[in-house]
PDB file of C-alpha atoms in Angstrom:
ATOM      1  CA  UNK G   1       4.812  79.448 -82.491  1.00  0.00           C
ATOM      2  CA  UNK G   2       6.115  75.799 -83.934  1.00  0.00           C
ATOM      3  CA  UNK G   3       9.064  76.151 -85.714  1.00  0.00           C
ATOM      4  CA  UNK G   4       9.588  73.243 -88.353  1.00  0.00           C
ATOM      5  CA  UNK G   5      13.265  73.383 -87.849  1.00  0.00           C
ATOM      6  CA  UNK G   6      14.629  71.366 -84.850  1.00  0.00           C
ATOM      7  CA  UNK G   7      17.729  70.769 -84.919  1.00  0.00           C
ATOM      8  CA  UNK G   8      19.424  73.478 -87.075  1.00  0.00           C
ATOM      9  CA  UNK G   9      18.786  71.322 -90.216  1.00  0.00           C
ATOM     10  CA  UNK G  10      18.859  73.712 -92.599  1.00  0.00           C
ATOM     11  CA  UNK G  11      22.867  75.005 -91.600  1.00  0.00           C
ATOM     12  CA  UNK G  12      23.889  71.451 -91.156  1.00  0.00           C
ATOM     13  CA  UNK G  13      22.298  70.183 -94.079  1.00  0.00           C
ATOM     14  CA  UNK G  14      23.744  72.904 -95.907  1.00  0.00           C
ATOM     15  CA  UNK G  15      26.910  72.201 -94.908  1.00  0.00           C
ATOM     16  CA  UNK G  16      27.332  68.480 -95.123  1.00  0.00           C
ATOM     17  CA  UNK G  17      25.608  68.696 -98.767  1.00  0.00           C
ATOM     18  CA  UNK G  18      28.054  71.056-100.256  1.00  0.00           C
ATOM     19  CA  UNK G  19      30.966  68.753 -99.127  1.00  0.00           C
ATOM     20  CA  UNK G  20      28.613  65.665-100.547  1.00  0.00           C
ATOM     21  CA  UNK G  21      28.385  67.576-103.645  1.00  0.00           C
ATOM     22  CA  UNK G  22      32.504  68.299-103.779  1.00  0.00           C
ATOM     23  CA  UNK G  23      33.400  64.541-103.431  1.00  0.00           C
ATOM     24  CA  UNK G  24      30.443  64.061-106.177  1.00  0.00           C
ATOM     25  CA  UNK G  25      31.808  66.798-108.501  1.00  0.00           C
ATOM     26  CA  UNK G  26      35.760  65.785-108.113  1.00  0.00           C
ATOM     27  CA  UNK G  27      34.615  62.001-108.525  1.00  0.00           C
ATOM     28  CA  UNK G  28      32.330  62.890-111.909  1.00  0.00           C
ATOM     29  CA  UNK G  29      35.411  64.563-112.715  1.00  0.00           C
ATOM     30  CA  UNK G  30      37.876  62.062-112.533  1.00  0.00           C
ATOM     31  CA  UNK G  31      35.840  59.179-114.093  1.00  0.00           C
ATOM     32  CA  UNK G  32      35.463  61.957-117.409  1.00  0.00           C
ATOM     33  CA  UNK G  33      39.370  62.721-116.848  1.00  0.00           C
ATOM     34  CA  UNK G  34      40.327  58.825-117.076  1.00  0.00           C
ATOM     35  CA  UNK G  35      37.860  57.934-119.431  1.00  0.00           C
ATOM     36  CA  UNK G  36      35.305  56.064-118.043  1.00  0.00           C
ATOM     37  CA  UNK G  37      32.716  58.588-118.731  1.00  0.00           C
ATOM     38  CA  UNK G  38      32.192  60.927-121.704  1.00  0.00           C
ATOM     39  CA  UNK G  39      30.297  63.821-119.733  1.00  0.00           C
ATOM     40  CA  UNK G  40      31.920  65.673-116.763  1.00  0.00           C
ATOM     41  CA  UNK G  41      29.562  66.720-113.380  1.00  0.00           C
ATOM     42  CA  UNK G  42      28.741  69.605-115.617  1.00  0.00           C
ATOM     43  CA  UNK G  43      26.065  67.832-117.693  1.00  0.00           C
ATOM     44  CA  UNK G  44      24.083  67.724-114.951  1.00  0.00           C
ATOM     45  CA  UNK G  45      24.440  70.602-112.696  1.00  0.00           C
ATOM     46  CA  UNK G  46      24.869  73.260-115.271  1.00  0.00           C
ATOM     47  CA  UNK G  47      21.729  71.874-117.472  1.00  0.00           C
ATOM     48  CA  UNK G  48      19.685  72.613-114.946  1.00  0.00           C
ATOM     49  CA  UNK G  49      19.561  75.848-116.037  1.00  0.00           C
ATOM     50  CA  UNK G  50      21.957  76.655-118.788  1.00  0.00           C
ATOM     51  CA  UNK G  51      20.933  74.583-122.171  1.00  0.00           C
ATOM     52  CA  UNK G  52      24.625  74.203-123.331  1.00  0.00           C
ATOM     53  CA  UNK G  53      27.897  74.959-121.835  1.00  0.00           C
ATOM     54  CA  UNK G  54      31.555  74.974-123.034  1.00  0.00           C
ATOM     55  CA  UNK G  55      34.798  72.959-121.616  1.00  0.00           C
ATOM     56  CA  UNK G  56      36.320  76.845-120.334  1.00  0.00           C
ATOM     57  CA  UNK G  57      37.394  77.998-116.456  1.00  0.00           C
ATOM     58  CA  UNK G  58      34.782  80.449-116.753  1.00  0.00           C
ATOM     59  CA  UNK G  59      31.516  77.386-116.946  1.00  0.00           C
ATOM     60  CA  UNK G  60      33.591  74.969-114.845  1.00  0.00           C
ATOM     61  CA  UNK G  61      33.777  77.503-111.871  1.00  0.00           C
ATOM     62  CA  UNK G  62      29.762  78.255-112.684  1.00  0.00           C
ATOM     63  CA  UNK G  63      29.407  74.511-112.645  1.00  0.00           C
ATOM     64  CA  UNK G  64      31.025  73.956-109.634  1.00  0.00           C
ATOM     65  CA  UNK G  65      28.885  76.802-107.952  1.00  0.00           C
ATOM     66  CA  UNK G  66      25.581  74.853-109.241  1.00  0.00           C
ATOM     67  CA  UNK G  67      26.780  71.551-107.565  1.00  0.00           C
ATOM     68  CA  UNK G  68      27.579  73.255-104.325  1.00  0.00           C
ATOM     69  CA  UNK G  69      24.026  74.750-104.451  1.00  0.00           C
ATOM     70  CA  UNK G  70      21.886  71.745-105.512  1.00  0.00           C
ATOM     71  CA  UNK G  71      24.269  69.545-103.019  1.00  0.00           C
ATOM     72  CA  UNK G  72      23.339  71.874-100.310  1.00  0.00           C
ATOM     73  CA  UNK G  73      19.179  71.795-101.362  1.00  0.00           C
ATOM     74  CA  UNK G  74      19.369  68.117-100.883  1.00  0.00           C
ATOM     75  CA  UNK G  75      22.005  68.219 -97.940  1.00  0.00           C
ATOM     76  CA  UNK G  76      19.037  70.062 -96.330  1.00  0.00           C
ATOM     77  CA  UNK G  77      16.219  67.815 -97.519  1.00  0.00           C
ATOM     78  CA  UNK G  78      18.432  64.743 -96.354  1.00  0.00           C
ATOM     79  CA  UNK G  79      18.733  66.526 -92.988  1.00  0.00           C
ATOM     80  CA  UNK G  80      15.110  66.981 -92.409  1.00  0.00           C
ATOM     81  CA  UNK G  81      14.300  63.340 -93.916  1.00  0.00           C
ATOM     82  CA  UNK G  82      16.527  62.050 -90.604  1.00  0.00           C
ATOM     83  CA  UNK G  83      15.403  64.651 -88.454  1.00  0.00           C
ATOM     84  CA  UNK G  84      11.338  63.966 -88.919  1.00  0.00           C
ATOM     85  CA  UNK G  85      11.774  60.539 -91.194  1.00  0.00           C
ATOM     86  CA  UNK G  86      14.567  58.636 -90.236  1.00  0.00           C
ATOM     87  CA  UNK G  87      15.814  57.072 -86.885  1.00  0.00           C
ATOM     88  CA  UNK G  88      20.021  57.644 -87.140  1.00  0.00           C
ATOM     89  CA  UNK G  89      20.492  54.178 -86.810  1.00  0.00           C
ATOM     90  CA  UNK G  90      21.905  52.983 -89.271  1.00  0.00           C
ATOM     91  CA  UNK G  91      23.117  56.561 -91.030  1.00  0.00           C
ATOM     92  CA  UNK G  92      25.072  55.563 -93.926  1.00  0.00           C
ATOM     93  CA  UNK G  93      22.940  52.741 -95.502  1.00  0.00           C
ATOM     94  CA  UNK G  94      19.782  54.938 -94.826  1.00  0.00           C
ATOM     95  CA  UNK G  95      21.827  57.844 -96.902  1.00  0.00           C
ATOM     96  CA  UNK G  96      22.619  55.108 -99.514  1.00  0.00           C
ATOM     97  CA  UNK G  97      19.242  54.819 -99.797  1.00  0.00           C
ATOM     98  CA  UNK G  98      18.775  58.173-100.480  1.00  0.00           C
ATOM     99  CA  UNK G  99      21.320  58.650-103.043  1.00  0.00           C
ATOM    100  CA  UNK G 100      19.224  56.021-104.724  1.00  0.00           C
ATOM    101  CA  UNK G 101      16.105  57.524-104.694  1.00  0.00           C
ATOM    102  CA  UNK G 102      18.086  61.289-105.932  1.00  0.00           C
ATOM    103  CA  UNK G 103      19.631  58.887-108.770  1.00  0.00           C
ATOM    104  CA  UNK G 104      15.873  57.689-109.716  1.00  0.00           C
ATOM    105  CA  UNK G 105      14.473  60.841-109.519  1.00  0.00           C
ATOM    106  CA  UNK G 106      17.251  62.772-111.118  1.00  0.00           C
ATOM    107  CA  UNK G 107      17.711  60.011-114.229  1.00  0.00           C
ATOM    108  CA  UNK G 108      14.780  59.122-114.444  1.00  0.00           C
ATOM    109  CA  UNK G 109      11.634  61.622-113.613  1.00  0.00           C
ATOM    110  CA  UNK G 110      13.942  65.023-114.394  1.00  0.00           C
ATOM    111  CA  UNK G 111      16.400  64.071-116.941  1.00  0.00           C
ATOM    112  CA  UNK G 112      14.282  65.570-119.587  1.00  0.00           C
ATOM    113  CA  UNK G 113      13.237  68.608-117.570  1.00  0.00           C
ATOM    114  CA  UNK G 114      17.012  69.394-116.866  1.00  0.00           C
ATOM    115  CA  UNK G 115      18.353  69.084-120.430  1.00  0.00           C
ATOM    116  CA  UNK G 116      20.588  66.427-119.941  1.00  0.00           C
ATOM    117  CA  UNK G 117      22.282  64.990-123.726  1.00  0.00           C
ATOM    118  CA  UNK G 118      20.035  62.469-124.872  1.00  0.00           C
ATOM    119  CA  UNK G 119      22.697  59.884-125.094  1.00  0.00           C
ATOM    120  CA  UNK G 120      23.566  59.906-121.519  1.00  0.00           C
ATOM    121  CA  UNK G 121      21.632  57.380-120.595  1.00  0.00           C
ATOM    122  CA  UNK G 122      23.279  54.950-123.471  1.00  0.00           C
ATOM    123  CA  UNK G 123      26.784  55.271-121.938  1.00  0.00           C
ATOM    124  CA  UNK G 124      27.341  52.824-119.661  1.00  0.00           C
ATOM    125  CA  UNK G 125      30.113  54.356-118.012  1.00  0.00           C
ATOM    126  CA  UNK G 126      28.354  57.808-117.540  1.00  0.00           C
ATOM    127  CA  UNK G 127      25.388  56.032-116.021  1.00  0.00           C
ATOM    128  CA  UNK G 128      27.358  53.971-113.708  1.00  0.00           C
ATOM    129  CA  UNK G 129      29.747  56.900-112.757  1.00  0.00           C
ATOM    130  CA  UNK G 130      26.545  59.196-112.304  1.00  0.00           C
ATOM    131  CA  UNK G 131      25.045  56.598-110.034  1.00  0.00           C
ATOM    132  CA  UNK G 132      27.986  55.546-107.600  1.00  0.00           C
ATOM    133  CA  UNK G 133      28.718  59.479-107.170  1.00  0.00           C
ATOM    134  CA  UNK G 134      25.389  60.077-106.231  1.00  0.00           C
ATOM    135  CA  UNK G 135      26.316  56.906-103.748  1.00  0.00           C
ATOM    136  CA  UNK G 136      29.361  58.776-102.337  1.00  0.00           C
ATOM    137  CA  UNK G 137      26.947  62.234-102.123  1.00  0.00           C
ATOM    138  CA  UNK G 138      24.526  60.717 -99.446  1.00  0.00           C
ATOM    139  CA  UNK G 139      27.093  58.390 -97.984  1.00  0.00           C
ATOM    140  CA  UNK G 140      29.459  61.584 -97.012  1.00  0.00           C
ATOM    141  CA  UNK G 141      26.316  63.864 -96.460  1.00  0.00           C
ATOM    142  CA  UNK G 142      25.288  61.571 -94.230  1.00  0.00           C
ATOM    143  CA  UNK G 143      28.812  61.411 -92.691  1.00  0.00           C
ATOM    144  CA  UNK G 144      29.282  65.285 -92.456  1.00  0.00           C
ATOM    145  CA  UNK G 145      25.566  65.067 -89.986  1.00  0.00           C
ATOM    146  CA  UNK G 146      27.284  62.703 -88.004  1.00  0.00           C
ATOM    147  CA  UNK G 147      30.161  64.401 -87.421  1.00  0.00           C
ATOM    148  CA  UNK G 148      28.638  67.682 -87.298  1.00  0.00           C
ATOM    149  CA  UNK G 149      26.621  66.377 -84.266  1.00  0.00           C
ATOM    150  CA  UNK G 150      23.184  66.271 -85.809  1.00  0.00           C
ATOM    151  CA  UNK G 151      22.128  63.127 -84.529  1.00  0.00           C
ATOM    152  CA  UNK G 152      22.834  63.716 -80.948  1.00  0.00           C
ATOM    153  CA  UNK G 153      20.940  66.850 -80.937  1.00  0.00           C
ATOM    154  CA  UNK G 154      18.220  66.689 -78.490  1.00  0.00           C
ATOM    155  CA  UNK G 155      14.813  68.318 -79.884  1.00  0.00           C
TER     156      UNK G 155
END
């Protein structure tokens, strides 16, 4: 029987997504921290499913949990895009690429579906904080398959 998984995509993809999504969540974090942006990472990963959330421990640890999950979803779509898609030449601007494309889909097609506050899109701050962490996601996904050996892996 075919398998569709070649090269252990969904473990590495797993794996270099969560750390994508850490870098994105401390980096969200930061730009809300010194002011740059009004909403923390949790706008967006807890909205997903919650419809409102509070500033406490208790939904920052929840929202950290949902980044780490929807980092690791993508982290394992990104790892089958190189592994059926995508030559590895070139790694990190291809996985800039990507972070594009989860910035247009996640702004722009799903921002309504997830909740998100309706002025997030009028900040300019937010938007550009949103869209370079989503930058650094792919860029250090991508990074993580390197290092992890993905693209060396024969089929």
């Amino acid at each position: 029987m075919q398998q569709l998984e070649r090269k252990n995509d969904f473990l590495h993809g797993v794996k270099a997504g969560m750390a994508g999504a850490a870098v994105k969540y401390g980096f969200n974090e930061l730009m809300q921290l010194i002011g740059i942006a009004k909403y923390d990472n949790n706008v967006t990963s807890l909205t997903v499913v919650f419809s409102t959330y509070q500033h406490t421990p208790f939904y920052w640890l929840i929202g950290f949990l949902h980044a780490l999950m929807i980092g690791a979803f993508f982290g394992v779509c990104i790892a089958f895009v190189f592994d059926y898609i995508l030559t590895p030449q070139y790694y990190l601007l291809k996985s800039l690429g990507i972070g594009v494309l989860i910035y247009f889909l996640n702004f722009g097609l799903m921002a309504r579906a997830f909740h998100y506050p309706s002025d997030l899109s009028r900040l300019p701050g937010d938007v550009i904080s949103m869209f370079i962490s989503l930058l650094l996601y792919a860029a250090v996904t991508g990074w993580v398959l390197k290092k992890q050996g993905f693209f060396e892996q024969s089929e």
